[in-house]
Short mmCIF file of C-alpha atoms in Angstrom, two decimals:
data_model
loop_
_atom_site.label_atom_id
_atom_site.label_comp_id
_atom_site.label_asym_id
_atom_site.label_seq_id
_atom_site.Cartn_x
_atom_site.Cartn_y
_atom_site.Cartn_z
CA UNK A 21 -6.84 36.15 64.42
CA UNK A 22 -7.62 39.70 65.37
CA UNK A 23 -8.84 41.17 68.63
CA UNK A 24 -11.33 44.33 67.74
CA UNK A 25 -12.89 47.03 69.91
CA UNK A 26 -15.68 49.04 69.07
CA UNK A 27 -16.97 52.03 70.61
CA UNK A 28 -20.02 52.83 72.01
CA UNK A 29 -21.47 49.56 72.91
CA UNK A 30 -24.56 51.14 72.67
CA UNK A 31 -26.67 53.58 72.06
CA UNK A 32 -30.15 55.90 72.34
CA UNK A 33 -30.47 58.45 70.40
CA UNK A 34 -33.05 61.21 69.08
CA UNK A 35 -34.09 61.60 65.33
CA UNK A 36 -32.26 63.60 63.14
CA UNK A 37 -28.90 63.02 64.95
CA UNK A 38 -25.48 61.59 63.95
CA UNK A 39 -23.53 59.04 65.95
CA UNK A 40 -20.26 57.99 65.21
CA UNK A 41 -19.23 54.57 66.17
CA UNK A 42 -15.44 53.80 66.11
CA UNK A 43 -13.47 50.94 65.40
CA UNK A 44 -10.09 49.28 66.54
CA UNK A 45 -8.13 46.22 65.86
CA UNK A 46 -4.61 45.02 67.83
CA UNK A 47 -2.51 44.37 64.46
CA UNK A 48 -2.43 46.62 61.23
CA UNK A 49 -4.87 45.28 58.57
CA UNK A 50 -5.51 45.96 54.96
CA UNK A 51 -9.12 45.65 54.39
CA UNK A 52 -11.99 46.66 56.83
CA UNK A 53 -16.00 46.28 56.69
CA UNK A 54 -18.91 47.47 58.12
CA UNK A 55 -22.05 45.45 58.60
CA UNK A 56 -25.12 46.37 59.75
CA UNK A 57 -27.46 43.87 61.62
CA UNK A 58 -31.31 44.92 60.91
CA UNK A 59 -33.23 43.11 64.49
CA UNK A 60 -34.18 39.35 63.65
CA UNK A 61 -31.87 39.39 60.56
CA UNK A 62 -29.09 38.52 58.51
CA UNK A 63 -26.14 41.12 58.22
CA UNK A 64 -25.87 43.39 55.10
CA UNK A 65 -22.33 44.84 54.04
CA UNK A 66 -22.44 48.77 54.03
CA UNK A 67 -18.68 49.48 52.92
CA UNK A 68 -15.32 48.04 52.43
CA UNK A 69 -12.59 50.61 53.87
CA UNK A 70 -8.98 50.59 52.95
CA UNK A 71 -6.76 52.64 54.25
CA UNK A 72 -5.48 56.01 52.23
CA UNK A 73 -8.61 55.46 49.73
CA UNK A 74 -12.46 56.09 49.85
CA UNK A 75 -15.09 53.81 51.28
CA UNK A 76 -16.40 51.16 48.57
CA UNK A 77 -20.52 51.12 49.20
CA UNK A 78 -22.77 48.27 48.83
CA UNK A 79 -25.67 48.67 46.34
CA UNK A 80 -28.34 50.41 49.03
CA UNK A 81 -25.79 52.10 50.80
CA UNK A 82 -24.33 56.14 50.23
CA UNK A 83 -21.37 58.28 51.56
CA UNK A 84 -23.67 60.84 52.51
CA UNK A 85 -25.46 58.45 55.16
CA UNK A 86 -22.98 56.67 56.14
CA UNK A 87 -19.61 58.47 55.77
CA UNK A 88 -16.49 56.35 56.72
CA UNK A 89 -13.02 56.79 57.69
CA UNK A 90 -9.59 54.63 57.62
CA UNK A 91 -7.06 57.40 59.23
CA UNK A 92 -4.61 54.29 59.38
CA UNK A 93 -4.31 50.78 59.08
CA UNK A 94 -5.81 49.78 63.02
CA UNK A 95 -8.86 52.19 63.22
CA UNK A 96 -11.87 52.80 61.11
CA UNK A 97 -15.11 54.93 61.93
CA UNK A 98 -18.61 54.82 60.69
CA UNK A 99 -20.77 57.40 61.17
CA UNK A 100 -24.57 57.03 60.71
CA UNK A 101 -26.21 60.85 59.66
CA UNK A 102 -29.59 62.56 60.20
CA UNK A 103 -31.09 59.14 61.53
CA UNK A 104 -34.32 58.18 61.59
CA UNK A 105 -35.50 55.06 63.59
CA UNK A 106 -35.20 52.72 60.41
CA UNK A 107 -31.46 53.08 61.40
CA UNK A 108 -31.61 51.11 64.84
CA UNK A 109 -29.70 48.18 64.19
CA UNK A 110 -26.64 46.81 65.51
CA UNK A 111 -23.22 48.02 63.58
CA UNK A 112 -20.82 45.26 63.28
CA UNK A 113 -17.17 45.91 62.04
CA UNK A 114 -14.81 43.36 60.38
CA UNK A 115 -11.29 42.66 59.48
CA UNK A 116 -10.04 40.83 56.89
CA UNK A 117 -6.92 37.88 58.02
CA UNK A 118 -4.42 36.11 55.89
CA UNK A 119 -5.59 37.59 52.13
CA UNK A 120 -3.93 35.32 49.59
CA UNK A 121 -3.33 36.12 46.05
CA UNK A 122 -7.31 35.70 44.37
CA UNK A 123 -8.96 34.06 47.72
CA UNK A 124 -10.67 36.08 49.86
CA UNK A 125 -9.98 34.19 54.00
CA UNK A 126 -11.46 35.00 57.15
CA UNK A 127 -13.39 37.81 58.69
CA UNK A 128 -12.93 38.74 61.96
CA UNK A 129 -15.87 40.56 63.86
CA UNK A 130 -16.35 43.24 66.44
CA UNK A 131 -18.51 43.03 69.03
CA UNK A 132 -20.95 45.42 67.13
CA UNK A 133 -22.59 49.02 68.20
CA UNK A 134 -26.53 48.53 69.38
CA UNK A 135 -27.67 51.80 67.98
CA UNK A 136 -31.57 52.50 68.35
CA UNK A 137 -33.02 55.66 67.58
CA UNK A 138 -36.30 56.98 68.91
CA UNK B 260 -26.00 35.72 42.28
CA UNK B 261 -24.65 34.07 45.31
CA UNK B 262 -26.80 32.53 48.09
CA UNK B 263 -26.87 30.91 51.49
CA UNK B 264 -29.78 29.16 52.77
CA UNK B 265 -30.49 28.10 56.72
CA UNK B 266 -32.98 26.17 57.78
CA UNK B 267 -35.49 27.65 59.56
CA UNK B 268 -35.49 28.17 63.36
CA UNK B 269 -35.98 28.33 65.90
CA UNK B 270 -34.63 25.04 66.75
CA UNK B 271 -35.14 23.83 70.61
CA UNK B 272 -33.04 20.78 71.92
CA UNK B 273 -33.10 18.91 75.22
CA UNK B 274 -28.92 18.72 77.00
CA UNK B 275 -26.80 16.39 75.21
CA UNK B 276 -29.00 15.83 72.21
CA UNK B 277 -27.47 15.59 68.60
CA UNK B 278 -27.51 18.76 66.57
CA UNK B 279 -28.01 19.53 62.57
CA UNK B 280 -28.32 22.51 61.36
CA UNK B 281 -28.47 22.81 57.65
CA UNK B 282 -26.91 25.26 55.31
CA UNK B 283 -26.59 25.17 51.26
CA UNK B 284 -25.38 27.34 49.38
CA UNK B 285 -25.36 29.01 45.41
CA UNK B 286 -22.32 29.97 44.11
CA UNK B 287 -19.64 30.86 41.38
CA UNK B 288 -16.41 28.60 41.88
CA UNK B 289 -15.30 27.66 45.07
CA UNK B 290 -16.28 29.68 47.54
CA UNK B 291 -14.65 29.21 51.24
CA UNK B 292 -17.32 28.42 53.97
CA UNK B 293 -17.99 29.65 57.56
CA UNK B 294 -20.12 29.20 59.94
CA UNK B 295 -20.48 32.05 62.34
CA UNK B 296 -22.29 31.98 65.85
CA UNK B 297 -23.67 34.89 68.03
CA UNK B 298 -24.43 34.48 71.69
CA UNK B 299 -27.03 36.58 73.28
CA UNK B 300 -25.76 40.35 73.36
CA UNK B 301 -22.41 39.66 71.50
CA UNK B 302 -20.93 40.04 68.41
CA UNK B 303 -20.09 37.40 66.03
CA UNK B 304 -17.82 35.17 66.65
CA UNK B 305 -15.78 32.69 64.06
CA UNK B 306 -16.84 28.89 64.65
CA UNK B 307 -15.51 26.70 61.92
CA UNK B 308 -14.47 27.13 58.13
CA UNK B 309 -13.56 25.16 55.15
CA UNK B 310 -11.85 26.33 51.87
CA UNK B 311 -12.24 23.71 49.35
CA UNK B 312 -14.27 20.44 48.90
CA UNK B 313 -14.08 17.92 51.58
CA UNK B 314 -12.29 19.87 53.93
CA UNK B 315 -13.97 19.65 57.20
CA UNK B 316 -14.27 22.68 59.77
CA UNK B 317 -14.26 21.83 63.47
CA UNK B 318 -13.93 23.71 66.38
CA UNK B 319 -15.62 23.42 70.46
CA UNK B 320 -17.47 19.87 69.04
CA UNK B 321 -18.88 21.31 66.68
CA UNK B 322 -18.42 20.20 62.36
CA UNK B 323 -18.86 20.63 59.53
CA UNK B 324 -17.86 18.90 55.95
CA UNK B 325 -17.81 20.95 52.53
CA UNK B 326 -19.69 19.14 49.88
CA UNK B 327 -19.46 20.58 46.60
CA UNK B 328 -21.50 17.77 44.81
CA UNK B 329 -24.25 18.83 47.04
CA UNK B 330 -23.43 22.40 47.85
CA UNK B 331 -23.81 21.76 51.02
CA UNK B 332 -22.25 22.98 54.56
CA UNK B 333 -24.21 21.19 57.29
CA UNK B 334 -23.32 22.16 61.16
CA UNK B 335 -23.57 19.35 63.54
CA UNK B 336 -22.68 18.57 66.88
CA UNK B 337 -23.06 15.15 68.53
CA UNK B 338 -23.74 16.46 71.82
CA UNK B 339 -25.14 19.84 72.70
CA UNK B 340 -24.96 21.77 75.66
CA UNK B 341 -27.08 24.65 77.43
CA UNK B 342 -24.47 27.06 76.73
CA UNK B 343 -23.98 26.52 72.99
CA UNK B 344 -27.37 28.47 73.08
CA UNK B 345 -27.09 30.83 70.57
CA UNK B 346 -27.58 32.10 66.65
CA UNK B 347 -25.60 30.43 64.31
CA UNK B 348 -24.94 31.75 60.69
CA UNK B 349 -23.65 29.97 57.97
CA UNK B 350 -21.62 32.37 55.14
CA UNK B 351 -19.50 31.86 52.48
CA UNK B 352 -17.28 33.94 51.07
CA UNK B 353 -17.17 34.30 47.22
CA UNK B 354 -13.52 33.38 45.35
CA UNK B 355 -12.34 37.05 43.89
CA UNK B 356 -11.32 35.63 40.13
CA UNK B 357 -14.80 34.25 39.83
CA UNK B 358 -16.37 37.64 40.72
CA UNK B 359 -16.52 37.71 44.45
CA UNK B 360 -16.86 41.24 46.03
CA UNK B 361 -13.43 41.23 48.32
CA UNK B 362 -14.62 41.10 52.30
CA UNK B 363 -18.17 40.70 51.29
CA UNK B 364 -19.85 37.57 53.05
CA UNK B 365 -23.03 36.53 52.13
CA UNK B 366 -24.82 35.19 55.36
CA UNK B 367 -27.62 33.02 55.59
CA UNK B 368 -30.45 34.39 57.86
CA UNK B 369 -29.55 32.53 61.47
CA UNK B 370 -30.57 29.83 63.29
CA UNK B 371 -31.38 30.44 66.66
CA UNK B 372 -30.78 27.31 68.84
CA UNK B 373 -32.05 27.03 72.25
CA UNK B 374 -30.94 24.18 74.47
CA UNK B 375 -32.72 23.07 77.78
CA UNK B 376 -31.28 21.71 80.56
#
């Protein structure tokens, strides 16, 4: 398994801002994800980040909103840009464990970023 | 494309009662299975899995048996308590040779179970 940190637990912010929310896991890991977790639903990938290339984006999702950044192969941050209160949602990120050749295993979970945004 | 599908919630049990909660699923191959569960304020946390047919995930009383001939991933738990309160997702994670997106789960949309004392 994986133990991962995220930073800010939570947060209030104005229209029009940017918040960064950061990410950290105890071992070095290949692939990480960001989720986001609209209120009363499902989660949605946003991005897969590996580390040394760009962010891979969902269909729905762009770099411009939601840049991200994989300095190294514990940490990962994901900022949200010029929001608007369609953005409040909680930010989940995830690690991937034990990849085998063709199968994807398990994903690990943070314990997610409550953004909303007045 | 790939699917998960919950049964609705929200699903409201007396102590010690048995628990179903069912999940099927639409997909490609084999897909692995999870089932995920998020206590009030938390994050997600991993409950059970299963990677191939007839495997079955357990983990805190709680199980769950992969059935391929009925694509099928039902949670159950023979005796619930107040503090398995919580919303549970069921996932599954798409094989990458039969087209999967790498790290992307597809959830189902929660069940939130409530248990009273």
């Amino acid at each position: 398994s994986a133990v991962i940190s995220q930073k800010p637990s939570r947060d209030i912010c104005q229209r029009g801002t940017s918040l960064t929310i950061q990410c950290q896991v105890d071992s070095q890991v290949t692939m990480m994800f960001w989720y986001r977790q609209q209120p009363g639903q499902s989660l949605t990938l946003i991005a897969t980040a590996n580390q040394g290339s760009e962010a891979t984006y969902e269909s729905g999702f762009v770099i411009d909103k939601f840049p991200i950044s994989r300095p190294n192969l514990t940490f990962s941050t994901l900022t949200v840009s010029n929001m608007s209160p369609e953005d409040s949602s909680i930010y989940l990120c995830s690690v991937e464990v034990g990849v085998l050749a063709g199968v994807s295993d398990t994903q690990y979970f943070g314990p997610g970023t409550r953004l909303t945004v007045l | 494309g790939d699917s998960v599908t919950q049964m609705e919630g929200p699903v409201t049990l007396s102590e010690e009662a048995f628990l179903t909660i069912n999940c099927t699923y639409t997909a490609t191959g084999y897909p692995s299975l999870f089932w995920y569960v998020q206590y009030p304020g938390e994050g997600l946390q991993l409950l059970l899995k299963a990677t191939k047919a007839d495997d079955k995930g357990s983990n805190k009383g709680f199980e769950a048996t992969y059935r391929k001939e009925t694509t099928s991933f039902h949670l159950e738990k023979g005796s619930v308590q107040v503090s398995d309160s919580a919303v549970y997702f069921c996932a599954l994670s798409a094989p990458l040779n039969y087209g999967g997106s790498q790290g992307n789960l597809i959830f189902g949309k929660g069940t939130k179970l409530s248990v009273k004392p």
